[in-house]
Amino acid sequence: MLDLDTPLSPTLRAPSIHWLATLSPSPSLNVSSTHTAYQPPEPPIGDVAHTYAFFLFAPAPANVVVPAQRSPFNWEDFLRGNGLAERDVVARNHFRVRNLAGTPTVEVFPPERARETVSLASGTGAAGAVFTGGVGSSRVKSGMGALVVGGVVLGI
């Protein structure tokens, strides 16, 4: 699970990793290995809503290379280090969290990052959605259905 909106300085936001796990390929989809301990979503009080994203890959790498640090998380380095590419993302889901409980301890937050836009694919035989902006480049994934999973790497 990635927080795509972690403030690193008053002018910079970058992704940070909150959880990296490998799921078993069995029908139960149990977490078979936790590579980074789970950190719950907890954006700074008063900051903009943070986007927390899950990415599922197939096939999963044989040996997961864990990032040396949680933040900033470098998407391209993670893909390259694990022999993955954007085309290996078979599903993605996200949710947004804003923390309004309490008094902000930071007076200045970096500007909000550009949001990813989603539109349905169109045309004869089209399926899936087109994602533009955000992490990575534009891409089309066809044939995806609803999927609720709490891991980043999936072995199928």
PDB file of C-alpha atoms in Angstrom:
ATOM      1  CA  MET A   1       0.000   0.000   0.000  1.00  0.00           C
ATOM      2  CA  LEU A   2       1.403   3.360  -1.001  1.00  0.00           C
ATOM      3  CA  ASP A   3       0.576   6.843   0.281  1.00  0.00           C
ATOM      4  CA  LEU A   4       0.895   8.860  -2.924  1.00  0.00           C
ATOM      5  CA  ASP A   5       0.751  12.221  -1.108  1.00  0.00           C
ATOM      6  CA  THR A   6       3.400  12.103   1.638  1.00  0.00           C
ATOM      7  CA  PRO A   7       4.785  15.602   2.316  1.00  0.00           C
ATOM      8  CA  LEU A   8       8.600  15.557   2.316  1.00  0.00           C
ATOM      9  CA  SER A   9       9.104  19.318   2.594  1.00  0.00           C
ATOM     10  CA  PRO A  10       6.988  22.490   2.303  1.00  0.00           C
ATOM     11  CA  THR A  11       7.291  22.218  -1.494  1.00  0.00           C
ATOM     12  CA  LEU A  12       7.521  18.482  -2.239  1.00  0.00           C
ATOM     13  CA  ARG A  13       5.271  15.407  -2.033  1.00  0.00           C
ATOM     14  CA  ALA A  14       6.359  11.864  -2.849  1.00  0.00           C
ATOM     15  CA  PRO A  15       4.972   8.343  -2.420  1.00  0.00           C
ATOM     16  CA  SER A  16       5.795   6.365   0.700  1.00  0.00           C
ATOM     17  CA  ILE A  17       5.266   2.668   1.284  1.00  0.00           C
ATOM     18  CA  HIS A  18       2.875   1.602   4.045  1.00  0.00           C
ATOM     19  CA  TRP A  19       2.762  -2.127   3.352  1.00  0.00           C
ATOM     20  CA  LEU A  20       4.447  -4.625   1.044  1.00  0.00           C
ATOM     21  CA  ALA A  21       3.219  -8.211   1.131  1.00  0.00           C
ATOM     22  CA  THR A  22       3.174 -11.288  -1.054  1.00  0.00           C
ATOM     23  CA  LEU A  23      -0.073 -13.217  -1.298  1.00  0.00           C
ATOM     24  CA  SER A  24      -0.216 -16.986  -1.588  1.00  0.00           C
ATOM     25  CA  PRO A  25      -1.352 -18.229  -4.998  1.00  0.00           C
ATOM     26  CA  SER A  26      -3.992 -20.434  -3.352  1.00  0.00           C
ATOM     27  CA  PRO A  27      -7.706 -19.622  -3.677  1.00  0.00           C
ATOM     28  CA  SER A  28      -7.686 -18.245  -0.106  1.00  0.00           C
ATOM     29  CA  LEU A  29      -5.313 -15.370  -1.047  1.00  0.00           C
ATOM     30  CA  ASN A  30      -3.636 -15.373   2.359  1.00  0.00           C
ATOM     31  CA  VAL A  31      -0.670 -13.107   3.026  1.00  0.00           C
ATOM     32  CA  SER A  32       2.286 -15.471   2.774  1.00  0.00           C
ATOM     33  CA  SER A  33       5.079 -12.946   3.410  1.00  0.00           C
ATOM     34  CA  THR A  34       5.094  -9.437   4.831  1.00  0.00           C
ATOM     35  CA  HIS A  35       8.108  -7.556   3.491  1.00  0.00           C
ATOM     36  CA  THR A  36       7.399  -4.231   5.224  1.00  0.00           C
ATOM     37  CA  ALA A  37       5.256  -4.013   8.342  1.00  0.00           C
ATOM     38  CA  TYR A  38       1.799  -2.507   7.893  1.00  0.00           C
ATOM     39  CA  GLN A  39       1.475   1.179   8.759  1.00  0.00           C
ATOM     40  CA  PRO A  40      -2.140   2.373   8.869  1.00  0.00           C
ATOM     41  CA  PRO A  41      -3.218   5.426   6.892  1.00  0.00           C
ATOM     42  CA  GLU A  42      -2.539   8.513   8.999  1.00  0.00           C
ATOM     43  CA  PRO A  43      -2.006  11.685   6.986  1.00  0.00           C
ATOM     44  CA  PRO A  44      -0.826  14.745   8.934  1.00  0.00           C
ATOM     45  CA  ILE A  45      -3.634  16.675  10.630  1.00  0.00           C
ATOM     46  CA  GLY A  46      -4.867  19.485   8.394  1.00  0.00           C
ATOM     47  CA  ASP A  47      -3.199  18.252   5.196  1.00  0.00           C
ATOM     48  CA  VAL A  48      -5.140  17.539   1.999  1.00  0.00           C
ATOM     49  CA  ALA A  49      -6.709  14.104   1.579  1.00  0.00           C
ATOM     50  CA  HIS A  50      -4.051  11.481   0.883  1.00  0.00           C
ATOM     51  CA  THR A  51      -4.524   8.775  -1.735  1.00  0.00           C
ATOM     52  CA  TYR A  52      -3.606   5.273  -0.535  1.00  0.00           C
ATOM     53  CA  ALA A  53      -3.155   2.841  -3.425  1.00  0.00           C
ATOM     54  CA  PHE A  54      -2.867  -0.932  -3.747  1.00  0.00           C
ATOM     55  CA  PHE A  55      -1.160  -2.479  -6.776  1.00  0.00           C
ATOM     56  CA  LEU A  56      -1.409  -6.176  -7.628  1.00  0.00           C
ATOM     57  CA  PHE A  57       1.199  -7.756  -9.861  1.00  0.00           C
ATOM     58  CA  ALA A  58       1.170 -11.071 -11.685  1.00  0.00           C
ATOM     59  CA  PRO A  59       3.302 -12.978 -11.819  1.00  0.00           C
ATOM     60  CA  ALA A  60       4.922 -12.139  -8.491  1.00  0.00           C
ATOM     61  CA  PRO A  61       8.721 -11.964  -8.433  1.00  0.00           C
ATOM     62  CA  ALA A  62      10.437 -15.025  -6.968  1.00  0.00           C
ATOM     63  CA  ASN A  63      12.387 -12.891  -4.477  1.00  0.00           C
ATOM     64  CA  VAL A  64      10.922  -9.499  -3.605  1.00  0.00           C
ATOM     65  CA  VAL A  65      13.486  -6.696  -3.423  1.00  0.00           C
ATOM     66  CA  VAL A  66      12.356  -4.451  -0.564  1.00  0.00           C
ATOM     67  CA  PRO A  67      13.050  -0.711  -0.815  1.00  0.00           C
ATOM     68  CA  ALA A  68      15.811   0.491   1.522  1.00  0.00           C
ATOM     69  CA  GLN A  69      13.546   3.236   2.869  1.00  0.00           C
ATOM     70  CA  ARG A  70       9.795   3.773   3.033  1.00  0.00           C
ATOM     71  CA  SER A  71       9.889   7.355   1.819  1.00  0.00           C
ATOM     72  CA  PRO A  72      10.418   8.577  -0.771  1.00  0.00           C
ATOM     73  CA  PHE A  73       9.292   5.425  -2.585  1.00  0.00           C
ATOM     74  CA  ASN A  74      10.595   5.240  -6.154  1.00  0.00           C
ATOM     75  CA  TRP A  75       8.096   3.377  -8.360  1.00  0.00           C
ATOM     76  CA  GLU A  76      10.500   2.889 -11.276  1.00  0.00           C
ATOM     77  CA  ASP A  77      13.294   1.554  -9.040  1.00  0.00           C
ATOM     78  CA  PHE A  78      10.846  -0.866  -7.382  1.00  0.00           C
ATOM     79  CA  LEU A  79       9.640  -2.189 -10.741  1.00  0.00           C
ATOM     80  CA  ARG A  80      13.160  -2.506 -12.149  1.00  0.00           C
ATOM     81  CA  GLY A  81      14.564  -4.106  -8.975  1.00  0.00           C
ATOM     82  CA  ASN A  82      11.847  -6.764  -9.016  1.00  0.00           C
ATOM     83  CA  GLY A  83      11.920  -7.477 -12.749  1.00  0.00           C
ATOM     84  CA  LEU A  84       8.449  -5.963 -13.166  1.00  0.00           C
ATOM     85  CA  ALA A  85       6.901  -3.499 -15.597  1.00  0.00           C
ATOM     86  CA  GLU A  86       3.710  -1.428 -15.551  1.00  0.00           C
ATOM     87  CA  ARG A  87       2.099  -4.079 -17.771  1.00  0.00           C
ATOM     88  CA  ASP A  88       2.443  -6.533 -14.846  1.00  0.00           C
ATOM     89  CA  VAL A  89      -0.059  -4.519 -12.769  1.00  0.00           C
ATOM     90  CA  VAL A  90      -3.216  -6.613 -13.055  1.00  0.00           C
ATOM     91  CA  ALA A  91      -5.335  -4.561 -10.650  1.00  0.00           C
ATOM     92  CA  ARG A  92      -5.209  -1.323  -8.750  1.00  0.00           C
ATOM     93  CA  ASN A  93      -7.459   0.187  -6.123  1.00  0.00           C
ATOM     94  CA  HIS A  94      -7.247   3.263  -3.959  1.00  0.00           C
ATOM     95  CA  PHE A  95      -9.013   5.187  -1.223  1.00  0.00           C
ATOM     96  CA  ARG A  96      -8.562   8.704   0.134  1.00  0.00           C
ATOM     97  CA  VAL A  97      -8.116   9.745   3.777  1.00  0.00           C
ATOM     98  CA  ARG A  98      -8.055  13.196   5.337  1.00  0.00           C
ATOM     99  CA  ASN A  99      -7.164  13.687   9.004  1.00  0.00           C
ATOM    100  CA  LEU A 100      -9.271  16.422  10.617  1.00  0.00           C
ATOM    101  CA  ALA A 101      -8.916  15.213  14.226  1.00  0.00           C
ATOM    102  CA  GLY A 102      -6.975  17.794  16.192  1.00  0.00           C
ATOM    103  CA  THR A 103      -4.887  20.880  15.588  1.00  0.00           C
ATOM    104  CA  PRO A 104      -2.374  20.910  12.717  1.00  0.00           C
ATOM    105  CA  THR A 105       1.258  20.822  13.847  1.00  0.00           C
ATOM    106  CA  VAL A 106       2.539  21.947  10.447  1.00  0.00           C
ATOM    107  CA  GLU A 107       1.670  25.401   9.136  1.00  0.00           C
ATOM    108  CA  VAL A 108       2.687  24.929   5.503  1.00  0.00           C
ATOM    109  CA  PHE A 109       2.044  21.839   3.413  1.00  0.00           C
ATOM    110  CA  PRO A 110       3.293  21.252  -0.138  1.00  0.00           C
ATOM    111  CA  PRO A 111       0.804  21.895  -2.938  1.00  0.00           C
ATOM    112  CA  GLU A 112      -1.568  19.080  -3.823  1.00  0.00           C
ATOM    113  CA  ARG A 113      -0.236  16.710  -6.501  1.00  0.00           C
ATOM    114  CA  ALA A 114      -1.977  16.304  -9.849  1.00  0.00           C
ATOM    115  CA  ARG A 115      -4.763  13.751  -9.652  1.00  0.00           C
ATOM    116  CA  GLU A 116      -5.093  10.765 -11.939  1.00  0.00           C
ATOM    117  CA  THR A 117      -8.156  10.728 -14.161  1.00  0.00           C
ATOM    118  CA  VAL A 118     -10.026   7.609 -15.192  1.00  0.00           C
ATOM    119  CA  SER A 119     -12.278   7.126 -18.190  1.00  0.00           C
ATOM    120  CA  LEU A 120     -13.889   3.999 -19.544  1.00  0.00           C
ATOM    121  CA  ALA A 121     -12.342   2.498 -22.655  1.00  0.00           C
ATOM    122  CA  SER A 122     -14.533   2.880 -25.726  1.00  0.00           C
ATOM    123  CA  GLY A 123     -14.807   1.393 -29.185  1.00  0.00           C
ATOM    124  CA  THR A 124     -15.603  -2.008 -30.608  1.00  0.00           C
ATOM    125  CA  GLY A 125     -14.577  -4.746 -28.194  1.00  0.00           C
ATOM    126  CA  ALA A 126     -13.087  -2.286 -25.669  1.00  0.00           C
ATOM    127  CA  ALA A 127     -13.032  -3.215 -21.998  1.00  0.00           C
ATOM    128  CA  GLY A 128     -11.370  -1.773 -18.944  1.00  0.00           C
ATOM    129  CA  ALA A 129     -10.361   1.779 -18.202  1.00  0.00           C
ATOM    130  CA  VAL A 130      -7.748   4.308 -19.258  1.00  0.00           C
ATOM    131  CA  PHE A 131      -5.708   5.922 -16.476  1.00  0.00           C
ATOM    132  CA  THR A 132      -3.938   9.212 -17.134  1.00  0.00           C
ATOM    133  CA  GLY A 133      -1.537  11.002 -14.807  1.00  0.00           C
ATOM    134  CA  GLY A 134      -0.545  10.006 -11.280  1.00  0.00           C
ATOM    135  CA  VAL A 135       1.991   7.219 -10.831  1.00  0.00           C
ATOM    136  CA  GLY A 136       3.249   5.884 -14.150  1.00  0.00           C
ATOM    137  CA  SER A 137       2.047   6.660 -17.625  1.00  0.00           C
ATOM    138  CA  SER A 138      -1.266   6.228 -19.420  1.00  0.00           C
ATOM    139  CA  ARG A 139      -2.237   2.597 -19.741  1.00  0.00           C
ATOM    140  CA  VAL A 140      -5.202   0.404 -20.558  1.00  0.00           C
ATOM    141  CA  LYS A 141      -6.091  -2.701 -18.578  1.00  0.00           C
ATOM    142  CA  SER A 142      -8.841  -4.841 -20.035  1.00  0.00           C
ATOM    143  CA  GLY A 143     -11.056  -7.398 -18.394  1.00  0.00           C
ATOM    144  CA  MET A 144     -10.606  -6.291 -14.784  1.00  0.00           C
ATOM    145  CA  GLY A 145     -13.400  -7.029 -12.340  1.00  0.00           C
ATOM    146  CA  ALA A 146     -13.979  -5.995  -8.756  1.00  0.00           C
ATOM    147  CA  LEU A 147     -11.109  -6.974  -6.489  1.00  0.00           C
ATOM    148  CA  VAL A 148     -10.573  -6.303  -2.798  1.00  0.00           C
ATOM    149  CA  VAL A 149      -7.141  -7.393  -1.633  1.00  0.00           C
ATOM    150  CA  GLY A 150      -4.795  -5.916   0.944  1.00  0.00           C
ATOM    151  CA  GLY A 151      -1.420  -6.642  -0.636  1.00  0.00           C
ATOM    152  CA  VAL A 152       0.920  -5.129  -3.144  1.00  0.00           C
ATOM    153  CA  VAL A 153       2.407  -8.190  -4.840  1.00  0.00           C
ATOM    154  CA  LEU A 154       0.192 -11.071  -5.944  1.00  0.00           C
ATOM    155  CA  GLY A 155       1.384 -14.482  -7.060  1.00  0.00           C
ATOM    156  CA  ILE A 156      -0.997 -16.131  -9.485  1.00  0.00           C
TER     157      ILE A 156
END
